[in-house]
Coordinates of C-alpha atoms and ligand atoms in Angstrom, one line a residue:
X1 CA 56.9 121.6 104.4
X2 CA 53.4 121.2 103.0
X3 CA 50.5 123.1 104.6
X4 CA 47.6 120.9 105.8
X5 CA 45.3 120.0 103.0
X6 CA 41.6 119.4 103.5
X7 CA 40.6 115.7 103.2
X8 CA 43.9 114.4 104.5
X9 CA 43.9 112.4 107.7
X10 CA 46.2 112.3 110.7
X11 CA 47.3 108.9 111.8
X12 CA 44.5 108.3 114.4
X13 CA 41.6 108.8 112.0
X14 CA 43.6 107.1 109.2
X15 CA 44.0 104.1 111.5
X16 CA 40.2 104.0 112.2
X17 CA 39.4 104.4 108.5
X18 CA 41.5 101.4 107.4
X19 CA 41.0 99.3 110.6
X20 CA 44.7 98.8 111.3
X21 CA 46.4 99.9 114.5
X22 CA 48.6 103.0 114.6
X23 CA 51.7 100.9 115.5
X24 CA 51.2 98.5 112.5
X25 CA 50.7 101.5 110.1
X26 CA 53.9 103.0 111.4
X27 CA 55.8 99.7 110.9
X28 CA 54.4 99.4 107.3
X29 CA 55.6 103.0 106.6
X30 CA 59.1 102.7 108.1
X31 CA 59.9 99.2 107.0
X32 CA 58.3 99.1 103.5
X33 CA 57.7 102.8 102.6
X34 CA 54.1 101.9 102.1
X35 CA 52.8 105.4 102.7
X36 CA 53.9 108.8 101.5
X37 CA 52.2 111.2 104.0
X38 CA 52.5 115.0 103.7
X39 CA 53.9 116.8 106.7
X40 CA 52.2 119.8 108.4
X41 CA 54.3 122.8 109.5
X42 CA 54.0 121.3 113.0
X43 CA 55.5 118.0 111.9
X44 CA 52.2 115.9 111.8
X45 CA 51.9 113.3 109.1
X46 CA 48.8 113.6 106.9
X47 CA 47.6 110.5 105.0
X48 CA 45.7 110.6 101.7
X49 CA 43.2 108.6 99.7
X50 CA 46.3 107.1 97.9
X51 CA 47.7 105.8 101.3
X52 CA 44.3 104.4 102.1
X53 CA 44.2 102.5 98.8
X54 CA 47.7 101.1 99.5
X55 CA 46.6 100.0 103.0
X56 CA 43.6 98.2 101.5
X57 CA 45.7 96.5 98.9
X58 CA 48.2 95.5 101.7
X59 CA 45.3 94.0 103.7
X60 CA 44.1 92.0 100.7
X61 CA 47.5 90.5 100.0
X62 CA 48.0 89.7 103.6
X63 CA 44.6 88.0 103.8
X64 CA 45.5 85.9 100.8
X65 CA 48.4 84.5 102.8
X66 CA 51.4 86.4 101.5
X67 CA 54.2 87.6 103.8
X68 CA 54.2 91.3 104.8
X69 CA 57.2 92.3 102.7
X70 CA 55.8 90.7 99.6
X71 CA 52.3 92.2 100.2
X72 CA 53.9 95.6 100.6
X73 CA 55.8 95.4 97.4
X74 CA 52.7 94.2 95.5
X75 CA 50.6 97.0 97.1
X76 CA 53.2 99.6 96.0
X77 CA 53.6 98.3 92.5
X78 CA 50.0 97.9 91.6
X79 CA 48.3 101.1 90.7
X80 CA 51.4 103.3 91.0
X81 CA 50.1 105.6 88.3
X82 CA 46.5 105.5 89.5
X83 CA 47.7 106.3 93.0
X84 CA 49.7 109.2 91.8
X85 CA 46.8 110.3 89.7
X86 CA 44.5 110.4 92.7
X87 CA 47.1 112.2 94.8
X88 CA 47.5 114.8 92.0
X89 CA 43.7 115.3 91.8
X90 CA 43.6 115.8 95.6
X91 CA 46.2 118.5 95.5
X92 CA 45.0 120.2 92.3
X93 CA 48.4 119.4 90.7
X94 CA 47.6 119.6 87.0
X95 CA 51.2 118.8 85.9
X96 CA 51.2 115.5 87.8
X97 CA 47.6 114.7 86.6
X98 CA 48.8 115.0 83.0
X99 CA 52.0 113.0 83.8
X100 CA 49.9 110.1 85.3
X101 CA 47.4 110.2 82.5
X102 CA 50.3 110.2 79.9
X103 CA 51.4 106.9 81.4
X104 CA 47.9 105.4 81.8
X105 CA 46.7 106.4 78.3
X106 CA 49.9 105.4 76.5
X107 CA 48.7 102.1 75.3
X108 CA 46.9 100.7 72.2
X109 CA 43.5 100.6 73.9
X110 CA 43.3 103.7 76.1
X111 CA 39.5 103.3 76.5
X112 CA 40.1 100.1 78.5
X113 CA 42.6 101.8 80.8
X114 CA 40.1 104.6 81.3
X115 CA 37.3 102.2 82.1
X116 CA 39.2 99.7 84.2
X117 CA 41.6 102.0 86.1
X118 CA 40.9 105.7 85.8
X119 CA 37.0 105.9 86.1
X120 CA 36.8 103.4 89.1
X121 CA 39.4 105.6 90.9
X122 CA 37.4 108.7 90.0
X123 CA 34.1 107.2 91.2
X124 CA 35.7 106.0 94.5
X125 CA 37.6 109.2 95.2
X126 CA 34.5 111.3 94.1
X127 CA 32.2 109.5 96.5
X128 CA 34.8 110.0 99.3
X129 CA 35.3 113.7 98.4
X130 CA 31.5 114.3 98.2
X131 CA 31.6 114.5 102.1
X132 CA 34.2 117.2 102.1
X133 CA 34.2 121.0 101.6
X134 CA 36.8 120.8 98.8
X135 CA 35.0 117.8 97.3
X136 CA 33.0 119.5 94.5
X137 CA 36.1 121.5 93.4
X138 CA 38.1 118.3 93.3
X139 CA 35.4 116.5 91.3
X140 CA 35.2 119.3 88.8
X141 CA 39.1 119.6 88.5
X142 CA 39.5 115.8 88.0
X143 CA 36.5 115.3 85.8
X144 CA 37.1 118.2 83.5
X145 CA 40.9 117.5 83.0
X146 CA 40.0 113.9 82.2
X147 CA 37.3 115.0 79.8
X148 CA 39.8 117.2 78.0
X149 CA 42.3 114.4 77.7
X150 CA 39.7 112.0 76.3
X151 CA 38.5 114.6 73.8
X152 CA 42.1 115.1 72.7
X153 CA 42.4 111.4 72.1
X154 CA 39.3 111.7 69.9
X155 CA 40.8 114.5 67.9
X156 CA 40.5 112.7 64.5
X157 CA 37.7 110.3 65.3
X158 CA 35.4 111.9 62.7
X159 CA 37.7 110.5 59.9
X160 CA 37.7 107.2 58.2
X161 CA 35.4 105.1 56.0
X162 CA 33.4 103.3 58.8
X163 CA 29.8 103.7 60.0
X164 CA 28.9 106.9 61.8
X165 CA 27.8 107.2 65.4
X166 CA 26.2 110.4 66.8
X167 CA 26.8 110.6 70.5
X168 CA 26.3 112.9 73.5
X169 CA 24.7 113.5 76.9
X170 CA 21.0 114.2 77.2
X171 CA 19.6 117.6 78.2
X172 CA 20.8 118.8 81.7
X173 CA 23.4 116.1 81.8
X174 CA 27.1 116.9 82.4
X175 CA 28.4 113.4 83.1
X176 CA 30.2 112.7 79.8
X177 CA 33.0 110.4 80.7
X178 CA 31.1 107.1 80.2
X179 CA 29.9 107.9 76.7
X180 CA 33.3 109.5 75.8
X181 CA 35.0 106.2 76.8
X182 CA 32.5 104.3 74.7
X183 CA 33.1 106.6 71.7
X184 CA 36.9 106.1 71.9
X185 CA 36.4 102.3 72.0
X186 CA 33.9 102.5 69.1
X187 CA 36.2 104.6 67.0
X188 CA 39.0 102.0 67.6
X189 CA 36.7 99.4 66.0
X190 CA 36.4 101.5 62.8
X191 CA 33.4 103.8 63.6
X192 CA 33.4 107.5 62.8
X193 CA 32.2 109.7 65.7
X194 CA 30.2 112.9 65.8
X195 CA 30.3 114.1 69.4
X196 CA 27.7 116.6 70.7
X197 CA 29.0 116.6 74.3
X198 CA 27.3 117.4 77.5
X199 CA 23.7 118.8 78.0
X200 CA 22.5 118.5 74.4
X201 CA 18.7 119.1 73.8
X202 CA 17.0 116.1 72.2
X203 CA 15.9 118.4 69.4
X204 CA 19.7 118.9 68.8
X205 CA 20.2 115.2 68.3
X206 CA 17.1 115.1 66.0
X207 CA 18.4 117.9 63.8
X208 CA 22.0 116.6 63.6
X209 CA 20.7 113.1 62.8
X210 CA 18.6 114.4 59.9
X211 CA 21.6 116.1 58.5
X212 CA 24.3 113.5 59.2
X213 CA 22.2 110.3 58.7
X214 CA 24.2 108.3 61.4
X215 CA 24.1 104.5 61.8
X216 CA 23.5 104.9 65.5
X217 CA 22.4 107.7 67.8
X218 CA 23.6 107.2 71.4
X219 CA 22.3 109.4 74.3
X220 CA 23.6 109.1 77.8
X221 CA 21.9 109.8 81.2
X222 CA 23.4 109.6 84.6
X223 CA 20.8 111.3 86.8
X224 CA 17.3 110.1 87.1
X225 CA 15.7 113.6 86.7
X226 CA 17.4 114.4 83.4
X227 CA 16.2 111.1 82.0
X228 CA 12.7 111.4 83.3
X229 CA 12.3 114.9 81.8
X230 CA 13.6 113.9 78.4
X231 CA 11.5 110.7 78.0
X232 CA 8.7 112.2 75.8
X233 CA 11.2 113.8 73.4
X234 CA 13.2 110.6 73.2
X235 CA 10.1 108.7 72.0
X236 CA 9.9 111.0 69.0
X237 CA 13.7 110.6 68.3
X238 CA 13.4 106.8 68.5
X239 CA 10.6 106.9 66.0
X240 CA 13.0 108.4 63.4
X241 CA 16.5 107.2 64.3
X242 CA 18.3 104.0 65.5
X243 CA 18.4 105.3 69.1
X244 CA 20.5 103.7 71.8
X245 CA 20.4 104.9 75.5
X246 CA 23.1 104.4 78.1
X247 CA 24.3 105.5 81.5
X248 CA 23.3 104.7 85.1
X249 CA 19.8 106.4 84.9
X250 CA 18.6 104.3 82.0
X251 CA 16.8 101.0 82.5
X252 CA 15.4 98.2 80.3
X253 CA 11.7 99.0 80.9
X254 CA 12.1 102.7 80.0
X255 CA 14.0 101.8 76.9
X256 CA 11.3 99.4 75.7
X257 CA 8.7 102.1 76.4
X258 CA 10.7 104.7 74.4
X259 CA 11.4 102.3 71.6
X260 CA 15.2 102.5 72.0
X261 CA 17.8 99.9 72.6
X262 CA 19.9 100.0 75.8
X263 CA 23.7 99.8 75.9
X264 CA 24.9 98.1 79.1
X265 CA 28.1 97.0 80.8
X266 CA 31.6 98.3 80.4
X267 CA 31.7 101.3 78.1
X268 CA 35.0 100.1 76.7
X269 CA 33.4 96.8 75.6
X270 CA 29.9 97.8 74.6
X271 CA 30.9 98.4 70.9
X272 CA 29.7 94.9 70.3
X273 CA 26.2 96.0 71.1
X274 CA 25.9 98.4 68.2
Ligands
B12_1 C1 32.9 113.1 87.6 C2 31.6 113.5 88.2 C3 31.0 114.7 87.9 C4 31.7 115.7 86.9 C5 31.5 115.1 85.5 C6 32.5 115.5 84.5 C7 32.3 114.9 83.2 N1 32.8 115.5 82.1 O1 31.7 113.8 83.0 C8 31.0 117.0 87.2 C9 31.8 117.8 88.1 C10 30.6 117.8 86.0 C11 29.7 116.5 88.0 C12 28.7 117.3 88.2 C13 27.6 117.0 89.0 N2 27.4 115.8 89.6 CO1 28.6 114.3 89.4 N3 29.8 112.8 89.6 C14 30.9 112.6 89.1 C15 31.4 111.2 89.6 C16 32.5 111.5 90.6 C17 32.0 110.3 88.5 C18 31.0 110.1 87.3 C19 31.6 109.2 86.3 O2 32.2 109.8 85.3 N4 31.6 107.9 86.4 C20 32.1 107.0 85.4 C21 31.0 106.3 84.7 C22 31.5 105.5 83.5 O3 30.6 105.4 85.7 P1 29.0 105.3 86.1 O4 28.4 106.6 85.9 O5 28.9 104.6 87.4 O6 28.4 104.4 84.9 C23 28.4 102.9 85.0 C24 27.4 102.4 84.0 O7 26.2 103.1 84.0 C25 28.1 102.4 82.7 N5 28.0 103.5 81.8 C26 28.1 104.8 82.0 N6 28.1 105.4 80.8 C27 28.0 104.5 79.8 C28 28.0 104.6 78.5 C29 27.9 103.4 77.7 C30 27.8 103.5 76.2 C31 27.8 102.2 78.3 C32 27.7 101.0 77.5 C33 27.8 102.1 79.7 C34 27.9 103.2 80.4 O8 29.5 102.3 83.0 C35 29.7 102.5 84.4 C36 30.4 101.3 85.1 O9 29.7 100.2 84.8 C37 30.1 110.6 90.2 C38 30.4 109.7 91.4 C39 29.7 108.3 91.1 N7 29.6 107.5 92.2 O10 29.4 107.9 90.0 C40 29.3 111.9 90.6 C41 27.8 111.8 90.5 C42 27.4 111.0 89.3 N8 27.4 113.2 90.4 C43 26.4 113.5 91.1 C44 25.9 114.8 91.2 C45 24.7 115.0 92.2 C46 26.4 115.9 90.5 C47 25.9 117.3 90.5 C48 24.4 117.6 90.7 C49 26.7 118.0 91.7 C50 26.6 119.5 91.8 N9 25.7 119.9 92.7 O11 27.2 120.2 91.1 C51 26.4 117.9 89.2 C52 25.4 117.6 88.1 C53 25.7 118.2 86.8 C54 24.7 117.8 85.8 N10 23.7 118.6 85.6 O12 24.9 116.8 85.1 C55 25.8 112.3 91.8 C56 24.6 111.8 91.0 C57 23.5 111.3 92.0 C58 22.3 110.8 91.1 N11 22.3 109.6 90.7 O13 21.5 111.6 90.8 C59 27.0 111.3 91.8 C60 26.7 109.8 91.8 C61 27.9 111.7 93.1 C62 27.2 111.3 94.4 N12 27.6 110.2 95.0 O14 26.3 112.0 94.8 N13 29.9 115.2 88.4

């Protein structure tokens, strides 16, 4: 029997969260095996983010006019590995995280799988976890394991004859998954990658660029304060190097002011912009 885990919901709150009555949820579970709740020592069922995602998919299929059985099998089939990934993040189960990522990343273009499937799940789960006591720990656990896997995929990305991109996160900035995904996609299109990682001083980019002479320098910012603080230094960097800025904190007007170009859209597809 599993002990109660913070962030899991009993059937009443779960029913309110997804907007479906308790009796209908029970029917979906017993007839179609739609949910896989944990059991408390006292025998209560506890529903997770994965169950919530399945309920949402079930509702979408039902509203598109499909029968319940068909909706349930589609809801179960779609996102099986993302569902198990989120469940594994929630329970700090590193073995299952790696198993789900093995499946998700085992394809010719892993950057696309990361961008379309893994990161949206992380953002959605992260925003939900942010309200919970265990939330920061889960975000760190999930984010750092994913970062390690993406870096492992880039193990030999410095090799090859192609143009060179120097990439990393700006000073104070730990959010590396967007630029890492971009770097993987760029490497797949023939670029070599020099990765400076999280929290890199602008002077670090400057010195590395003088030494490596890259064809593009890409700096990422997620939080407004890290970007605002770095703007002056970025202006000097842009005067010397082919600077591109990316991430949610960056906007067109600031890039124009700095003298840099902005990379936008899906990190797995933005290689066409360099
Ligand atoms: C994972 C995560 C972390 C991990 C990061 C691990 C890692 N190696 O990256 C860790 C645990 C380190 C972390 C720490 C913190 N985090 Co955090 N984190 C997240 C989370 C859950 C996901 C971020 C992510 O990777 N998203 C995936 C990217 C690709 O999506 P995106 O950022 O939305 O970017 C879009 C576009 O901008 C574009 N894009 C992004 N990068 C690039 C690159 C290129 C080249 C291109 C073309 C496009 C592009 O693609 C995306 C989709 O279109 C978000 C939740 C959220 N709602 O975003 C919070 C979030 C970003 N974190 C937040 C905060 C507050 C923090 C902390 C301050 C928390 C704390 N007190 O410790 C620290 C700050 C650390 C620091 N100094 O940077 C806030 C930021 C609020 C804000 N805007 O200021 C968020 C939004 C959570 C929230 N709802 O409050 N975090």
